[in-house]
Coordinates of N, CA and C in Angstrom, one line a residue:
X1 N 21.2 -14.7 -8.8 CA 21.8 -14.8 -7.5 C 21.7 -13.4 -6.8
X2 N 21.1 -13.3 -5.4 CA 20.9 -12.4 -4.8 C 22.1 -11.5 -4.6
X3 N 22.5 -10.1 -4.8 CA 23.2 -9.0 -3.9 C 22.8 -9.6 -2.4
X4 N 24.2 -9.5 -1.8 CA 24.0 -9.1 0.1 C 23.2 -8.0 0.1
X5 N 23.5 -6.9 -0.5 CA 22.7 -5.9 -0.6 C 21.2 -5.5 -1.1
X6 N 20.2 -5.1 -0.7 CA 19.1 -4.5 -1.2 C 19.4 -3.2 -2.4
X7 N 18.6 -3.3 -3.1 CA 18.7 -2.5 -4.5 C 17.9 -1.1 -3.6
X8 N 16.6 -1.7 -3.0 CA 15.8 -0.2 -2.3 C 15.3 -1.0 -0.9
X9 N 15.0 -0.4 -0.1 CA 14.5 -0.2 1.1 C 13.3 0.3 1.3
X10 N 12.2 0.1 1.7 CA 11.3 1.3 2.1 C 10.9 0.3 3.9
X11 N 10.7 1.6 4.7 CA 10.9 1.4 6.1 C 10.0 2.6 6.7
X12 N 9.0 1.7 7.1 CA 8.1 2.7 8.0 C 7.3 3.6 7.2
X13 N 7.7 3.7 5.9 CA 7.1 4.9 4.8 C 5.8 5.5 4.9
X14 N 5.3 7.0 5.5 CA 4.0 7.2 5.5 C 4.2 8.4 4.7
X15 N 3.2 8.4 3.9 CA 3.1 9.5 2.9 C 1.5 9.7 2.9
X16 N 1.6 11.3 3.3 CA 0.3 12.0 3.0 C 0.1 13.3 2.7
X17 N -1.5 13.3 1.7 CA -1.7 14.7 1.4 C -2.5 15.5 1.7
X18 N -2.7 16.8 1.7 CA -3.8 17.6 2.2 C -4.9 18.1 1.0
X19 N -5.9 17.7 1.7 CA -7.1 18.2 0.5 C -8.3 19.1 1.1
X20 N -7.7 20.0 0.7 CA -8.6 21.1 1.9 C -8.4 20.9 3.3
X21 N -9.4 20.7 4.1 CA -8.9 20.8 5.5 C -8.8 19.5 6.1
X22 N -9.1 18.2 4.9 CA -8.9 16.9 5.3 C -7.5 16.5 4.8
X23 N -6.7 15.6 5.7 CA -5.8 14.7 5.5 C -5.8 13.3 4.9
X24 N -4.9 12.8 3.8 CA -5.6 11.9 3.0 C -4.0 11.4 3.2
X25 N -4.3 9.6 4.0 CA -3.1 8.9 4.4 C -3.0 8.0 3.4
X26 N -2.1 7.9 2.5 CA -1.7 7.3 1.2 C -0.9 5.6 1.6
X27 N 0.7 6.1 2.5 CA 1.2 5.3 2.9 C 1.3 4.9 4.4
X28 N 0.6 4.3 5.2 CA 0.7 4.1 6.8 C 2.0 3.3 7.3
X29 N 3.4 3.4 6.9 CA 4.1 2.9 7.3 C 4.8 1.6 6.8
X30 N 4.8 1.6 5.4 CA 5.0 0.9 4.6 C 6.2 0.6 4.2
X31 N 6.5 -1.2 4.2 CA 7.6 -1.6 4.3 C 8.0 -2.5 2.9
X32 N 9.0 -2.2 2.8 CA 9.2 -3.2 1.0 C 10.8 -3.1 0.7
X33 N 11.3 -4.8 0.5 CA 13.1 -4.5 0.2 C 12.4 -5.0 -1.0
X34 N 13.6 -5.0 -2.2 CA 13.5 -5.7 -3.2 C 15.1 -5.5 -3.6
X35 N 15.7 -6.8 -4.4 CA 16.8 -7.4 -4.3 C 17.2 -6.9 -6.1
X36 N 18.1 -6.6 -6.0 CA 19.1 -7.6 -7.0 C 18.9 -8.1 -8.0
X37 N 18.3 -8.6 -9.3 CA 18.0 -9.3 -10.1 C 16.5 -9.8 -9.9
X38 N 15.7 -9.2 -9.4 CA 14.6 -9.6 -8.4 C 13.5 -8.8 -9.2
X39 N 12.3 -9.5 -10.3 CA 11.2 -8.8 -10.6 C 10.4 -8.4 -9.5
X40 N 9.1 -7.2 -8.8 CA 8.5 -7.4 -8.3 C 6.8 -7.1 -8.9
X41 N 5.9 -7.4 -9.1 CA 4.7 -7.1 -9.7 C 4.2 -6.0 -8.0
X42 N 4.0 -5.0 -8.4 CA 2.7 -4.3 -7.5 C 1.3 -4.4 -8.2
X43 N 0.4 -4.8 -7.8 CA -0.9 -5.1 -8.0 C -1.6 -4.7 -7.1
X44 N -2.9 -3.4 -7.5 CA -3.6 -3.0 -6.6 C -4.3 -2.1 -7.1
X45 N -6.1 -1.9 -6.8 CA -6.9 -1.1 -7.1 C -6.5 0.3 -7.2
X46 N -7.2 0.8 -8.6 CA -7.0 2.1 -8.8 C -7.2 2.7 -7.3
X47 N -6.5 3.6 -7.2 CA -6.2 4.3 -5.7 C -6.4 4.4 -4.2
X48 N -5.2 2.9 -4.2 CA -4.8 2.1 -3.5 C -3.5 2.8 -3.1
X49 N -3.0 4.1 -4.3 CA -1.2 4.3 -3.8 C -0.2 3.8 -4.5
X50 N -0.4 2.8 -5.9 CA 0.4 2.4 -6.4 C 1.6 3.5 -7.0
X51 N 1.2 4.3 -7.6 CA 1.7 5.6 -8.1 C 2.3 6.3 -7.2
X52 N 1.9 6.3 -5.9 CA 2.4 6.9 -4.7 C 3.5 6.4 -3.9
X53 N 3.5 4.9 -4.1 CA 4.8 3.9 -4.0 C 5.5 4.5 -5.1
X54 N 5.4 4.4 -6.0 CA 6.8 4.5 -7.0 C 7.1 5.4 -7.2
X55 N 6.4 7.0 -6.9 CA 7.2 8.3 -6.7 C 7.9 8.1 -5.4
X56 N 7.8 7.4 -4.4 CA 8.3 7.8 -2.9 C 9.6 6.7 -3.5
X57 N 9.6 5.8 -4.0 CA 10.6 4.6 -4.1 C 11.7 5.6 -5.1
X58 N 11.0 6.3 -6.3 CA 12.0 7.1 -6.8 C 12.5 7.8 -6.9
X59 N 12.3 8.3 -5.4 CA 12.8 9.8 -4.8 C 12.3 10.6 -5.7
X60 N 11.2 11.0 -6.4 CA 10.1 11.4 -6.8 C 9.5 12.9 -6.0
X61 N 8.8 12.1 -4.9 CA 8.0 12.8 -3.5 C 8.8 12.2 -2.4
X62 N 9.2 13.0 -1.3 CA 9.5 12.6 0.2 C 8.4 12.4 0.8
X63 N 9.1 11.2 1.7 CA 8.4 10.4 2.8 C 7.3 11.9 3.2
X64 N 6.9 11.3 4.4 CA 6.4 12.5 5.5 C 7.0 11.1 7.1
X65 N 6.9 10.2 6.8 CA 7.8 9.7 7.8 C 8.0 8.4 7.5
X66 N 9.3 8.1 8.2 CA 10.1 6.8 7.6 C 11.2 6.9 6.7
X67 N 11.9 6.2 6.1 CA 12.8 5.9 5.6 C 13.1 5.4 4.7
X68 N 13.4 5.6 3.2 CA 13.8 5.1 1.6 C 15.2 5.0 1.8
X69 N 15.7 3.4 1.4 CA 16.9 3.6 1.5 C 17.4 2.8 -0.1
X70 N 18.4 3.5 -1.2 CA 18.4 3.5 -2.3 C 19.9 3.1 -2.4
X71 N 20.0 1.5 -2.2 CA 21.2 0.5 -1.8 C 21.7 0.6 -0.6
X72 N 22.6 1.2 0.3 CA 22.4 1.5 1.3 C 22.5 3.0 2.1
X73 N 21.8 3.8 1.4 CA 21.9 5.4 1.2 C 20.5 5.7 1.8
X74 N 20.3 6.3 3.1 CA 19.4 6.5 3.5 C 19.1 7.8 2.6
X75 N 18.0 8.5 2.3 CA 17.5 9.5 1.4 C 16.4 10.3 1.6
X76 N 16.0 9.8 2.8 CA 15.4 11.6 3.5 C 15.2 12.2 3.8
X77 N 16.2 12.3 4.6 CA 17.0 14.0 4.8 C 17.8 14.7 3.5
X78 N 18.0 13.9 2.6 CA 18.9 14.7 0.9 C 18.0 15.7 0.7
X79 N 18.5 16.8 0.4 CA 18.3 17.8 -0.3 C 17.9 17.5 -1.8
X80 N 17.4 18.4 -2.3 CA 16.6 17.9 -3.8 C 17.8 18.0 -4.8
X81 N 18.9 18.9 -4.8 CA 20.1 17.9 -5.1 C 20.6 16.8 -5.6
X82 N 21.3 16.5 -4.3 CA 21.3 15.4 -4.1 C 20.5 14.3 -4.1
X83 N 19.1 14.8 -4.2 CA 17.9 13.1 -4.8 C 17.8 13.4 -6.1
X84 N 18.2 14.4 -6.7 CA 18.2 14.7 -8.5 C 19.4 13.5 -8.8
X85 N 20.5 14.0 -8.1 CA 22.2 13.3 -8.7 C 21.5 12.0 -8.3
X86 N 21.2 11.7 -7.0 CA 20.9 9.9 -7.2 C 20.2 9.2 -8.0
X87 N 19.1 9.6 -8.0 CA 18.0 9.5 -9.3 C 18.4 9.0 -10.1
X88 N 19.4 10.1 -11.0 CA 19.5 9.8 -11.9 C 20.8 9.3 -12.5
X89 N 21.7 8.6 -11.5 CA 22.3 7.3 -12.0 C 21.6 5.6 -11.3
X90 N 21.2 6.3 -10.3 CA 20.5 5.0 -9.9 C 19.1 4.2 -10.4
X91 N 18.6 4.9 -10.9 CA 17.1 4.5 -11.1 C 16.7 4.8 -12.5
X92 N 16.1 4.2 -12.9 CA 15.0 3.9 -14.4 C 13.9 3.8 -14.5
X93 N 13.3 5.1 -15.3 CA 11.7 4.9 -14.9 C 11.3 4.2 -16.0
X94 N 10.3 3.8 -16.3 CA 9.1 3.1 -17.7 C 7.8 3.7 -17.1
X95 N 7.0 4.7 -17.8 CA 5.6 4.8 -17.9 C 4.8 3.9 -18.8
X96 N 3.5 4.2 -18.6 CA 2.7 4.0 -19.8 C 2.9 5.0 -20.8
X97 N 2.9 6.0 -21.3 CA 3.3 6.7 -22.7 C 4.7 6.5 -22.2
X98 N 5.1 6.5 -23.4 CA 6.6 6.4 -23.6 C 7.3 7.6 -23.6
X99 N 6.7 8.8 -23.6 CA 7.6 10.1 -23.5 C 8.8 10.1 -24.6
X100 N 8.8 9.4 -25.7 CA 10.1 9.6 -26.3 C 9.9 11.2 -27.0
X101 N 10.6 11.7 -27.4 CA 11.4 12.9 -28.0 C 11.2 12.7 -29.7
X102 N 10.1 13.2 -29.5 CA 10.0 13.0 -31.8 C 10.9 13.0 -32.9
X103 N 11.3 14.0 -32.6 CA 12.4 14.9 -33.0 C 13.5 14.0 -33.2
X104 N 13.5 13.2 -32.5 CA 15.0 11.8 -32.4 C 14.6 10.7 -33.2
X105 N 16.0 10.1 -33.5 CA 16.0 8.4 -33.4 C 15.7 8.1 -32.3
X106 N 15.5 6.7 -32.3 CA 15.5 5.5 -31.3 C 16.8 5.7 -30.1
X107 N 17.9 5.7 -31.4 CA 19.3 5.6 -30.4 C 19.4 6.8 -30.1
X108 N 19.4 8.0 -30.8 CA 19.5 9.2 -30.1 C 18.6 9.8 -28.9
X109 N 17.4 8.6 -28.6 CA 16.2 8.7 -27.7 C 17.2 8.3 -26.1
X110 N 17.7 6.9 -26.7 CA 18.9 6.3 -25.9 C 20.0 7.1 -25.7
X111 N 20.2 7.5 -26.2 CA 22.2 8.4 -26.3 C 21.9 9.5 -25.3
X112 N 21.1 10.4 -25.1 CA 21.2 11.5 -24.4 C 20.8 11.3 -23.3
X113 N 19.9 10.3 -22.6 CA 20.8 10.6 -20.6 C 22.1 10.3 -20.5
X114 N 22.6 9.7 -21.6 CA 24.0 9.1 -21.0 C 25.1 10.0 -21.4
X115 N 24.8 11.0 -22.1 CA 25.6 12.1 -22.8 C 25.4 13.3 -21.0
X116 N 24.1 13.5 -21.0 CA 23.8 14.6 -19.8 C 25.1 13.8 -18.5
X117 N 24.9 12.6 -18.2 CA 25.6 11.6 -17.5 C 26.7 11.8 -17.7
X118 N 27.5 12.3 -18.8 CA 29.0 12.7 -18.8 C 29.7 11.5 -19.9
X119 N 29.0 10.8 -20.2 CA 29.7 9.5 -21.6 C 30.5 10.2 -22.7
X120 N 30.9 10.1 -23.5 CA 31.0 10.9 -24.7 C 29.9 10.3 -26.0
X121 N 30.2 10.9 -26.7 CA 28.4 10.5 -27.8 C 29.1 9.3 -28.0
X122 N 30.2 8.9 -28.2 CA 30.9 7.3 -29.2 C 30.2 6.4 -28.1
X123 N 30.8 6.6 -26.8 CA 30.3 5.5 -25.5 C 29.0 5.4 -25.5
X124 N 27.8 6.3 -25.5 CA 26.9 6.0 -25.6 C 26.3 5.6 -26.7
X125 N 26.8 5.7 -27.9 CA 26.3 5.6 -29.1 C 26.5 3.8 -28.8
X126 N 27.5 3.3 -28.5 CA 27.8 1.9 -28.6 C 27.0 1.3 -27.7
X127 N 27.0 1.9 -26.3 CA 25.5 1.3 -25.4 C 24.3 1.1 -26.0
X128 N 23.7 2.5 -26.1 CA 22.6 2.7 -26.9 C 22.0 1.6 -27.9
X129 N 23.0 1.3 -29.3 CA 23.2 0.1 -30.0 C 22.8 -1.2 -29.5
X130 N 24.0 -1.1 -28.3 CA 23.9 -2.5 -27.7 C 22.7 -3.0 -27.1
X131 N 22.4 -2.2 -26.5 CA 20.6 -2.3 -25.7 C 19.7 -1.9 -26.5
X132 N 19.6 -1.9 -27.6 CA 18.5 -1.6 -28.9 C 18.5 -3.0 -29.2
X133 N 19.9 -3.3 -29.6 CA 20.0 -5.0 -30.1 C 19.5 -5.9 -29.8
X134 N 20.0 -5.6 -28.4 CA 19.2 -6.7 -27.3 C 17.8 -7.0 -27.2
X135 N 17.5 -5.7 -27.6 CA 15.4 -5.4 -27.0 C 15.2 -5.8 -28.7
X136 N 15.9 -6.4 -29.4 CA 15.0 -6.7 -30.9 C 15.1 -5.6 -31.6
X137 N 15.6 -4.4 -31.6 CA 15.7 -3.2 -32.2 C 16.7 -3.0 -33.0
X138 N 17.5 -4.0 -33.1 CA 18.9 -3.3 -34.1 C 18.7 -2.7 -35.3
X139 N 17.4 -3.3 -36.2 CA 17.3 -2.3 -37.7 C 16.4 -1.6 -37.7
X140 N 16.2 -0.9 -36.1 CA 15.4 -0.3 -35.8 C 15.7 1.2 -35.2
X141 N 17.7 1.6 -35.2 CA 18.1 2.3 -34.2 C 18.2 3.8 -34.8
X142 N 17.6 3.9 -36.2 CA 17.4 5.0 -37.2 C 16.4 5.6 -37.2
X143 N 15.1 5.2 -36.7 CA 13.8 5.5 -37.0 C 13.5 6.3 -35.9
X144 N 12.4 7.4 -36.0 CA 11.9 7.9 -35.0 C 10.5 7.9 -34.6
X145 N 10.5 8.0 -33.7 CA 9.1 7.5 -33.1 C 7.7 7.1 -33.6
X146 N 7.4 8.4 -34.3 CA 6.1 7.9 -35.2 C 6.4 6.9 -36.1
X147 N 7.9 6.5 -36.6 CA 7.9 5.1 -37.5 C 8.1 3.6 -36.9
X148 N 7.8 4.0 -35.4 CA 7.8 2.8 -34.8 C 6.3 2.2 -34.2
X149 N 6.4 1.0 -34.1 CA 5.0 0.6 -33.6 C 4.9 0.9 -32.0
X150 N 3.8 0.6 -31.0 CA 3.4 0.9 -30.3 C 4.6 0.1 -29.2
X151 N 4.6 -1.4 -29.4 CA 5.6 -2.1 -28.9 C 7.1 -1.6 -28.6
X152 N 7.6 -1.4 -30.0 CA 9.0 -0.8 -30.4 C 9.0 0.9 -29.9
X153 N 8.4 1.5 -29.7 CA 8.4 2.7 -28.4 C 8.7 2.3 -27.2
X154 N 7.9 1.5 -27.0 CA 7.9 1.2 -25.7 C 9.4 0.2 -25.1
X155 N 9.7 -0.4 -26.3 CA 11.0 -0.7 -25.7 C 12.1 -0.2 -26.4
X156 N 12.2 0.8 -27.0 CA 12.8 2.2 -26.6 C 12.9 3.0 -25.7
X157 N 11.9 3.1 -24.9 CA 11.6 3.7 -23.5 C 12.1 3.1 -22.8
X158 N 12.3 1.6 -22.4 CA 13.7 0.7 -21.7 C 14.3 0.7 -22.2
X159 N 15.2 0.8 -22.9 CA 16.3 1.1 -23.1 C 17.2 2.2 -22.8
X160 N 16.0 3.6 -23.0 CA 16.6 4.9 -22.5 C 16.7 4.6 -21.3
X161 N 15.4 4.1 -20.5 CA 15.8 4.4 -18.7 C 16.8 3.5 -18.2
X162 N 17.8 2.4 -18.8 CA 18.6 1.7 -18.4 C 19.9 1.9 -18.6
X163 N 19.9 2.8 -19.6 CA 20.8 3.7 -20.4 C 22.3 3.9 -19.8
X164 N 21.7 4.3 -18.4 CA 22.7 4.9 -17.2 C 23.0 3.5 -16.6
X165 N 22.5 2.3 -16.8 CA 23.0 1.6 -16.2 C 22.4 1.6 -14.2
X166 N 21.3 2.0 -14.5 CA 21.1 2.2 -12.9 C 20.7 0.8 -12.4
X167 N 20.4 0.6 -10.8 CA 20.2 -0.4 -10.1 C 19.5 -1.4 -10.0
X168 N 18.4 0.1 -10.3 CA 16.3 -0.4 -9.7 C 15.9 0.3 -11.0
X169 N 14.8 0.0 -11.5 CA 13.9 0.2 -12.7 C 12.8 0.2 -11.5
X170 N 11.6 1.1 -12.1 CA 10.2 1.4 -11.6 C 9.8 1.7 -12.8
X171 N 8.7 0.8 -13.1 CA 7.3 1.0 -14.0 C 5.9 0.9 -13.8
X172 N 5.6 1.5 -14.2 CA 4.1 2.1 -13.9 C 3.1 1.8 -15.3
X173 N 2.7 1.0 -14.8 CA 2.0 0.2 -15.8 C 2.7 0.0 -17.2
X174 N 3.7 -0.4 -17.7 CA 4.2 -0.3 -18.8 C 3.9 -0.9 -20.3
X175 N 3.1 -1.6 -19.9 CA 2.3 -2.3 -21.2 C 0.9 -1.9 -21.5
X176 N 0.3 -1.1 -20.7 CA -1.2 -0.5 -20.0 C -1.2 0.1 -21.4
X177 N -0.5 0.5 -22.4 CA -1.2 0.8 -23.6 C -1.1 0.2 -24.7
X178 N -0.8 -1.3 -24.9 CA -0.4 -1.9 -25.5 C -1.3 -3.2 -25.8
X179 N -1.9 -3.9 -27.1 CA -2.4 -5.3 -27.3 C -2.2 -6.2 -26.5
X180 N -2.5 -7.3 -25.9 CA -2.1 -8.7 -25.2 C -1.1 -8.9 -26.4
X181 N -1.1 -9.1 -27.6 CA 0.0 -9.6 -27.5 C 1.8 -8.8 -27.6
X182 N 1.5 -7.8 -27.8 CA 2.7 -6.6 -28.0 C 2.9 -6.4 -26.4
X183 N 2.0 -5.9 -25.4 CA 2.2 -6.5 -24.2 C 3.3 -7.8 -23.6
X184 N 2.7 -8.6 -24.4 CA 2.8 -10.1 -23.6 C 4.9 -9.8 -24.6
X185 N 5.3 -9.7 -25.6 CA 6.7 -9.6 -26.2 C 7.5 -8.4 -25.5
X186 N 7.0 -7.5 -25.0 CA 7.8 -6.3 -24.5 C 7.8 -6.8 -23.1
X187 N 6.8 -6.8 -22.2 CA 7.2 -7.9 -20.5 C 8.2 -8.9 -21.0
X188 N 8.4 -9.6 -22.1 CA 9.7 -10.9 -22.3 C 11.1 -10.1 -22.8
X189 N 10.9 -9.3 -23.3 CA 11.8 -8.4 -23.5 C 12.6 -7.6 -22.4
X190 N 11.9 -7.1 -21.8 CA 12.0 -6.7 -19.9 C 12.7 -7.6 -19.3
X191 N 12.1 -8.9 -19.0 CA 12.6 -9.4 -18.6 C 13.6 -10.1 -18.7
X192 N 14.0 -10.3 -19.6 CA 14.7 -10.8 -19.9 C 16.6 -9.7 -19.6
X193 N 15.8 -8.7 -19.9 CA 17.1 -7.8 -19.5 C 17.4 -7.4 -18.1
X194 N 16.4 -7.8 -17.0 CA 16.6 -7.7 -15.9 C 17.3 -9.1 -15.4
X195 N 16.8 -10.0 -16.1 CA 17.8 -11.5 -15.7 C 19.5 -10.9 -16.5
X196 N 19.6 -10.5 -17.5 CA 20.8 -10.2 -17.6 C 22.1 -9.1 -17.3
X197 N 20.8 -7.9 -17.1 CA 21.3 -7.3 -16.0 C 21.7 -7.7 -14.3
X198 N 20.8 -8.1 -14.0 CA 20.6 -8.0 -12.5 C 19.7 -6.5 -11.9
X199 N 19.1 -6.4 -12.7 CA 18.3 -5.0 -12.2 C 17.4 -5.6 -11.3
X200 N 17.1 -4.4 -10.2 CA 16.0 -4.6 -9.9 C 14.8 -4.4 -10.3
X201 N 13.5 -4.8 -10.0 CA 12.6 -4.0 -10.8 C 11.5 -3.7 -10.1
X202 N 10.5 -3.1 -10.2 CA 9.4 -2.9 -9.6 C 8.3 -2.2 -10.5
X203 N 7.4 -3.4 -10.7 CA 6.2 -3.1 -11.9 C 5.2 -3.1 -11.5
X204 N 4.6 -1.7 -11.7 CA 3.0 -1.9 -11.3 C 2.4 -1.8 -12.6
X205 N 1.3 -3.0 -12.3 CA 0.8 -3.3 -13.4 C -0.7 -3.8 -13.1
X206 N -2.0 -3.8 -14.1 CA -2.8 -4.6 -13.6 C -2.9 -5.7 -14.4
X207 N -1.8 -6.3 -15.0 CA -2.1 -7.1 -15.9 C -1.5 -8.5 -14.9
X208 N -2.7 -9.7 -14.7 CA -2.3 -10.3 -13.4 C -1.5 -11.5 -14.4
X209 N -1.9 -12.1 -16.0 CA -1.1 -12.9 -16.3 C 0.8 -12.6 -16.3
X210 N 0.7 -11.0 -16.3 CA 2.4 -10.7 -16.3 C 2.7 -11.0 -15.0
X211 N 1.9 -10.2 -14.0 CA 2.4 -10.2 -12.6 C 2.9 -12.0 -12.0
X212 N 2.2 -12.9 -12.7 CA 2.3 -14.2 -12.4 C 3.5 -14.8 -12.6
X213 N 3.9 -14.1 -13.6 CA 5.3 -14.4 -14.6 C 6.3 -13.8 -13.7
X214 N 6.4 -12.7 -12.8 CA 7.5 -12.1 -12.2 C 8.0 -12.9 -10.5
X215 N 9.0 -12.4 -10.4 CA 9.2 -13.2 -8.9 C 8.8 -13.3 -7.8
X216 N 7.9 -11.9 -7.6 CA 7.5 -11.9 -6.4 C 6.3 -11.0 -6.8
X217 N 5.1 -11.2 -6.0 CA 3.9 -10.0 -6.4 C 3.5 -9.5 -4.7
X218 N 3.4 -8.2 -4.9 CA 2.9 -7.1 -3.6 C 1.7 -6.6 -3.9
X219 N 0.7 -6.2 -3.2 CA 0.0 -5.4 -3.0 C -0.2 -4.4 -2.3
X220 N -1.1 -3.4 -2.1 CA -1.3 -2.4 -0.9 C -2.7 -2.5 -0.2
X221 N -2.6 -2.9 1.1 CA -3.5 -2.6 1.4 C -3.6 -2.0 3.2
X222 N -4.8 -0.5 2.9 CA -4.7 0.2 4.1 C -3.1 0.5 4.1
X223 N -3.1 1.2 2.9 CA -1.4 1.9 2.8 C -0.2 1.0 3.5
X224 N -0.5 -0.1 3.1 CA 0.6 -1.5 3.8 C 0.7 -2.0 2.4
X225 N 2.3 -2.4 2.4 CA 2.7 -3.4 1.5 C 2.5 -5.0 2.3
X226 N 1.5 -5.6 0.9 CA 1.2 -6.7 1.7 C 1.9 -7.8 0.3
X227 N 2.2 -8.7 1.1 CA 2.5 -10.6 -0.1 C 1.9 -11.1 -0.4
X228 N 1.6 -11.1 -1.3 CA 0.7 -12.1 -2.4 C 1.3 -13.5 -2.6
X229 N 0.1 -14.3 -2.5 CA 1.2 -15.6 -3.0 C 1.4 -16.3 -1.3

């Protein structure tokens, strides 16, 4: 069931860079809500801007014009501050590498945004747990990274970025290093916690059997969010 509210906003969004003395127009004005419990697939040729969507959606990079609005929080004019503190209760990233922390468990991979977050270690320790469990991980919450498989990192890596409990998840290819089929059990895993959360999500991905599987699919084209489908 949909929020009244939007999870993110993007409005008008143009984002561009300079490369030497030429100008290189990434976003021309680009418009995208996404809801509430709401998967979305982004699908679109290598350097099309997918990447460039989901830093400007993450308060990552600022607009250069237009408007990100992150529930109903317009965001920028924020000071880097203030897009740090939002960030980072509102939002969840997933890459392709998983970036976990060697040096850690699983749960202690999980435990510490939520410790930086202000939790005490017991509160997150029982999160942590609980969203290990969930993702298939429970006799898994001792081990550290290199004793895990390629799959089981990777949904470790959701779990840390949900950790906080934020709104909107953004992933960037998140199965892009993974078998079809360790792929195909971590997207069900995903998903499944965004139907029970209510997260929103937004996955860029080129994998078009997942994209099929999610609610809604976008593309870019000529720096426009366009509907698929």
């Amino acid at each position: 069931m949909m929020s009244s509210a939007p999870a993110l906003t993007l409005s008008a969004v143009v984002r561009t860079y300079r490369q030497g003395e030429a100008t290189l127009s990434i976003l021309r004005g680009a418009d995208l809500t996404l809801w509430p419990g709401q998967s979305v697939a982004l699908v679109a040729p290598s350097g099309a801007g997918k990447s460039t969507l989901l830093h400007v959606a993450g308060l990552l990079e600022k607009p250069d014009g237009g408007e990100v609005y992150v529930g109903n929080a317009p965001t920028a004019a924020m000071g880097d501050p203030e897009r740090t503190a939002l960030r980072r209760t509102a939002i969840g990233f997933v890459y392709q590498a998983h970036h976990l922390l060697p040096e850690f468990t699983a749960l202690e991979n999980v435990v510490l945004p939520q410790m930086i977050a202000g939790l005490t270690k017991r509160e997150a320790g029982e999160r942590g747990t609980e969203l290990l469990s969930f993702l298939g991980l429970g006799q898994r919450t001792g081990h550290r990274p290199a004793e895990l498989s390629g799959g089981e990192q990777q949904r470790v890596a959701i779990a840390r970025a949900v950790a906080n409990a934020p709104g909107m998840l953004l992933a960037d290819e998140p199965t892009g290093n993974l078998d079809p089929r360790t792929a195909d059990h971590v997207f069900a895993t995903l998903t499944s916690l965004i139907r029970a959360t209510g997260l929103a999500a937004l996955i860029a991905t080129h994998n078009m059997d997942l994209a099929a599987r999610m609610d809604r699919r976008v593309t870019l084209q000529d720096g426009l969010v366009v509907e698929l489908d």
